[in-house]
Amino acid sequence: EAGVVQSPRYKIIEKKQPVAFWCNPISGHNTLYWYLQNLGQGPELLIRYENEEAVDDSQLPKDRFSAERLKGVDSTLKIQPAELGDSAVYLCASSPQGTSGELFFGEGSRLTVL
Amino acid sequence: GESVGLHLPTLSVQEGDNSIINCAYSNSASDYFIWYKQESGKGPQFIIDIRSNMDKRQGQRVTVLLNKTVKHLSLQIAATQPGDSAVYFCAESETGANNLFFGTGTRLTVIP
């Protein structure tokens, strides 16, 4: 079974430029998460989707970050404009709806803002 | 937000020895706890979880212990192998996996 797929794996941009990350969750997983992971830190939740609905986006900096999951499958996370402090790994995870068990994480997209 | 911390940022053990990774949490309302392993360049991988109505749960070579009185969680790895070298995160939640708060992580290094 294919895992959570993220792209790109690495992205280097200059500050004030836009960037987008894409995530394809495990087939059949209704819940999708975007996490931010700074170097040496644990992941921090940005947004959680149940199907196409964003049910928790309280930690998403809405002035520059946006996300969508239009058909309840793939998701895109966008930053516009990027700032130096946005350099981090952006992790996508998915889980079957209604479970309280494990999240399945992708390998992440590492962003470097110069 | 909740404070989830680890006692030691790094841990080195000899191959074959047992490893114990500790974690403290501050939210007394937390009722779900989970351990993840993260290898370099990869996403976190589930190891084991435990609910607050239990104080011990065992998996394959791993045991999680929960002490709610002192708000302490530990992960024990038996017969540690080189493949166990990674960063280990504890996480806790009041409402299951949907709202996990992760700790900083402990880097485990297994010495062959």
Short mmCIF file of C-alpha atoms in Angstrom, two decimals:
data_model
loop_
_atom_site.label_atom_id
_atom_site.label_comp_id
_atom_site.label_asym_id
_atom_site.label_seq_id
_atom_site.Cartn_x
_atom_site.Cartn_y
_atom_site.Cartn_z
CA GLU A 1 0.00 0.00 0.00
CA ALA A 2 1.37 3.41 -0.94
CA GLY A 3 2.04 5.78 1.91
CA VAL A 4 1.43 9.50 2.15
CA VAL A 5 3.13 11.22 -0.77
CA GLN A 6 4.42 14.75 -0.58
CA SER A 7 6.10 17.01 -3.09
CA PRO A 8 8.41 18.68 -3.52
CA ARG A 9 10.84 17.08 -1.06
CA TYR A 10 13.01 20.18 -1.06
CA LYS A 11 12.35 23.78 -2.01
CA ILE A 12 14.63 26.80 -1.82
CA ILE A 13 13.14 30.22 -2.43
CA GLU A 14 13.90 33.82 -1.70
CA LYS A 15 11.84 35.68 0.86
CA LYS A 16 8.63 37.25 -0.35
CA GLN A 17 8.23 34.55 -3.00
CA PRO A 18 5.26 32.17 -2.97
CA VAL A 19 5.55 28.43 -2.44
CA ALA A 20 3.16 25.52 -2.54
CA PHE A 21 3.31 21.99 -1.17
CA TRP A 22 1.22 19.08 -2.30
CA CYS A 23 0.05 16.03 -0.41
CA ASN A 24 -1.63 12.82 -1.51
CA PRO A 25 -2.91 10.88 1.52
CA ILE A 26 -3.34 7.15 1.85
CA SER A 27 -6.31 5.95 -0.14
CA GLY A 28 -9.45 5.88 1.95
CA HIS A 29 -8.12 8.14 4.70
CA ASN A 30 -10.65 10.86 5.29
CA THR A 31 -8.61 12.89 7.76
CA LEU A 32 -5.65 14.91 6.53
CA TYR A 33 -3.25 16.99 8.58
CA TRP A 34 -0.58 19.55 7.81
CA TYR A 35 2.14 19.91 10.41
CA LEU A 36 5.08 22.28 10.70
CA GLN A 37 8.33 20.93 12.09
CA ASN A 38 11.17 23.27 12.98
CA LEU A 39 14.68 21.91 13.35
CA GLY A 40 15.06 19.95 16.56
CA GLN A 41 11.40 20.34 17.48
CA GLY A 42 8.32 18.19 17.41
CA PRO A 43 5.64 18.67 14.75
CA GLU A 44 3.04 21.39 15.32
CA LEU A 45 -0.42 21.13 13.81
CA LEU A 46 -1.32 23.76 11.22
CA ILE A 47 -4.61 22.46 9.91
CA ARG A 48 -6.77 19.34 9.98
CA TYR A 49 -9.30 18.29 7.35
CA GLU A 50 -12.17 15.88 7.65
CA ASN A 51 -12.84 15.10 4.00
CA GLU A 52 -12.90 18.53 2.32
CA GLU A 53 -13.78 20.48 5.46
CA ALA A 54 -11.10 22.26 7.48
CA VAL A 55 -12.23 21.38 11.01
CA ASP A 56 -9.24 22.85 12.86
CA ASP A 57 -7.20 25.68 11.37
CA SER A 58 -6.67 27.61 14.59
CA GLN A 59 -2.87 27.36 14.32
CA LEU A 60 -2.66 28.32 10.64
CA PRO A 61 -1.23 31.85 10.14
CA LYS A 62 -3.98 33.00 7.85
CA ASP A 63 -2.30 36.20 6.75
CA ARG A 64 0.17 34.27 4.61
CA PHE A 65 -0.76 30.60 4.77
CA SER A 66 -3.65 28.93 2.99
CA ALA A 67 -4.66 25.35 2.39
CA GLU A 68 -7.24 23.52 0.38
CA ARG A 69 -8.56 20.02 -0.09
CA LEU A 70 -11.12 20.56 -2.78
CA LYS A 71 -12.24 17.00 -3.50
CA GLY A 72 -11.48 15.55 -0.10
CA VAL A 73 -8.40 13.71 -1.31
CA ASP A 74 -5.25 15.65 -2.27
CA SER A 75 -4.34 18.81 -0.44
CA THR A 76 -2.20 21.86 -1.11
CA LEU A 77 -0.56 24.14 1.42
CA LYS A 78 0.52 27.56 0.18
CA ILE A 79 2.63 30.31 1.67
CA GLN A 80 2.51 33.75 0.13
CA PRO A 81 4.72 35.64 0.70
CA ALA A 82 7.31 33.45 2.40
CA GLU A 83 9.39 34.83 5.25
CA LEU A 84 12.77 33.72 6.59
CA GLY A 85 11.10 32.21 9.64
CA ASP A 86 9.05 29.88 7.46
CA SER A 87 12.10 27.71 6.83
CA ALA A 88 11.08 24.32 8.20
CA VAL A 89 9.79 20.91 7.21
CA TYR A 90 6.12 20.76 6.29
CA LEU A 91 4.66 17.36 7.07
CA CYS A 92 1.43 15.93 5.78
CA ALA A 93 -0.30 13.08 7.58
CA SER A 94 -3.50 11.15 7.14
CA SER A 95 -5.65 8.78 9.14
CA PRO A 96 -8.90 6.89 8.68
CA GLN A 97 -11.88 8.85 9.97
CA GLY A 98 -12.96 8.17 13.49
CA THR A 99 -9.85 6.47 14.75
CA SER A 100 -7.82 7.64 17.69
CA GLY A 101 -4.77 5.73 16.67
CA GLU A 102 -1.78 6.42 14.54
CA LEU A 103 -1.25 9.12 12.00
CA PHE A 104 0.55 8.15 8.85
CA PHE A 105 3.10 10.80 7.95
CA GLY A 106 4.70 11.60 4.64
CA GLU A 107 8.41 12.29 4.36
CA GLY A 108 7.85 16.03 4.42
CA SER A 109 8.73 19.01 2.29
CA ARG A 110 11.79 20.90 3.47
CA LEU A 111 11.55 24.63 2.80
CA THR A 112 14.51 26.97 2.91
CA VAL A 113 13.79 30.68 2.62
CA LEU A 114 16.80 32.84 1.76
CA GLY B 1 -0.85 25.23 25.09
CA GLU B 2 0.07 22.06 26.81
CA SER B 3 3.67 21.50 27.79
CA VAL B 4 5.12 18.19 26.75
CA GLY B 5 8.80 17.84 27.49
CA LEU B 6 11.50 15.27 27.60
CA HIS B 7 14.02 14.79 30.39
CA LEU B 8 16.98 14.09 28.12
CA PRO B 9 17.61 15.43 24.64
CA THR B 10 20.11 12.65 23.77
CA LEU B 11 20.56 9.06 24.82
CA SER B 12 23.30 6.65 23.84
CA VAL B 13 23.04 2.94 24.51
CA GLN B 14 25.01 -0.16 23.62
CA GLU B 15 23.48 -2.53 21.12
CA GLY B 16 21.57 -5.20 22.95
CA ASP B 17 20.91 -3.11 26.04
CA ASN B 18 17.49 -1.84 26.99
CA SER B 19 16.62 1.82 26.37
CA ILE B 20 14.33 4.02 28.41
CA ILE B 21 13.12 7.34 27.03
CA ASN B 22 11.22 9.59 29.40
CA CYS B 23 8.63 12.28 28.84
CA ALA B 24 6.79 14.66 31.16
CA TYR B 25 3.50 16.33 30.41
CA SER B 26 1.63 19.06 32.21
CA ASN B 27 -1.99 18.76 31.09
CA SER B 28 -3.90 16.70 33.62
CA ALA B 29 -6.81 16.46 31.16
CA SER B 30 -4.74 14.53 28.63
CA ASP B 31 -6.16 11.09 28.11
CA TYR B 32 -4.26 9.80 25.10
CA PHE B 33 -0.51 9.39 24.70
CA ILE B 34 1.54 8.22 21.78
CA TRP B 35 5.15 7.63 20.86
CA TYR B 36 6.60 8.28 17.42
CA LYS B 37 9.99 7.46 15.93
CA GLN B 38 11.52 9.75 13.35
CA GLU B 39 14.54 8.73 11.31
CA SER B 40 16.61 11.33 9.54
CA GLY B 41 14.86 12.75 6.49
CA LYS B 42 11.65 10.85 7.14
CA GLY B 43 8.30 11.55 8.68
CA PRO B 44 7.40 10.34 12.18
CA GLN B 45 6.36 6.71 12.43
CA PHE B 46 3.91 5.38 15.01
CA ILE B 47 5.37 3.13 17.69
CA ILE B 48 2.78 2.64 20.40
CA ASP B 49 -0.03 4.46 22.15
CA ILE B 50 -1.79 4.29 25.50
CA ARG B 51 -4.95 5.71 27.02
CA SER B 52 -5.15 7.21 30.45
CA ASN B 53 -7.18 4.28 31.81
CA MET B 54 -4.10 2.10 31.45
CA ASP B 55 -0.68 2.32 33.04
CA LYS B 56 1.20 -0.10 30.83
CA ARG B 57 1.01 -1.35 27.30
CA GLN B 58 3.35 -3.66 25.46
CA GLY B 59 4.18 -4.05 21.82
CA GLN B 60 6.91 -5.81 19.95
CA ARG B 61 10.12 -5.02 21.90
CA VAL B 62 8.52 -1.81 23.21
CA THR B 63 6.63 -0.99 26.38
CA VAL B 64 4.97 2.27 27.29
CA LEU B 65 4.44 3.15 30.93
CA LEU B 66 2.11 5.90 32.09
CA ASN B 67 2.18 7.43 35.56
CA LYS B 68 -0.70 9.87 35.77
CA THR B 69 0.10 10.83 39.33
CA VAL B 70 3.34 12.50 38.32
CA LYS B 71 2.36 13.09 34.69
CA HIS B 72 5.16 10.96 33.34
CA LEU B 73 5.39 8.74 30.30
CA SER B 74 8.19 6.42 29.31
CA LEU B 75 9.11 4.26 26.36
CA GLN B 76 11.16 1.17 26.97
CA ILE B 77 12.89 -0.54 24.07
CA ALA B 78 14.19 -4.04 24.74
CA ALA B 79 17.41 -5.32 23.17
CA THR B 80 18.08 -2.06 21.35
CA GLN B 81 19.29 -2.46 17.79
CA PRO B 82 21.16 -0.08 15.46
CA GLY B 83 17.93 0.39 13.52
CA ASP B 84 16.38 1.93 16.61
CA SER B 85 18.65 4.96 16.28
CA ALA B 86 16.32 7.89 15.66
CA VAL B 87 14.58 10.78 17.36
CA TYR B 88 11.68 9.72 19.57
CA PHE B 89 8.74 12.01 20.24
CA CYS B 90 6.07 11.67 22.82
CA ALA B 91 2.74 13.36 22.16
CA GLU B 92 -0.41 13.81 24.18
CA SER B 93 -3.96 14.86 23.59
CA GLU B 94 -7.26 15.37 25.34
CA THR B 95 -9.18 14.17 22.33
CA GLY B 96 -7.28 11.41 20.60
CA ALA B 97 -4.95 11.66 17.63
CA ASN B 98 -6.82 14.59 16.12
CA ASN B 99 -5.16 17.16 18.35
CA LEU B 100 -1.76 15.88 19.34
CA PHE B 101 0.82 18.04 21.10
CA PHE B 102 4.33 16.80 20.45
CA GLY B 103 7.34 17.12 22.73
CA THR B 104 10.77 18.25 21.60
CA GLY B 105 12.19 14.78 21.06
CA THR B 106 15.03 12.59 22.32
CA ARG B 107 17.75 11.44 19.98
CA LEU B 108 18.60 7.80 20.60
CA THR B 109 21.99 6.59 19.35
CA VAL B 110 22.74 2.88 19.44
CA ILE B 111 26.41 2.04 19.69
CA PRO B 112 27.31 -1.21 17.86
#
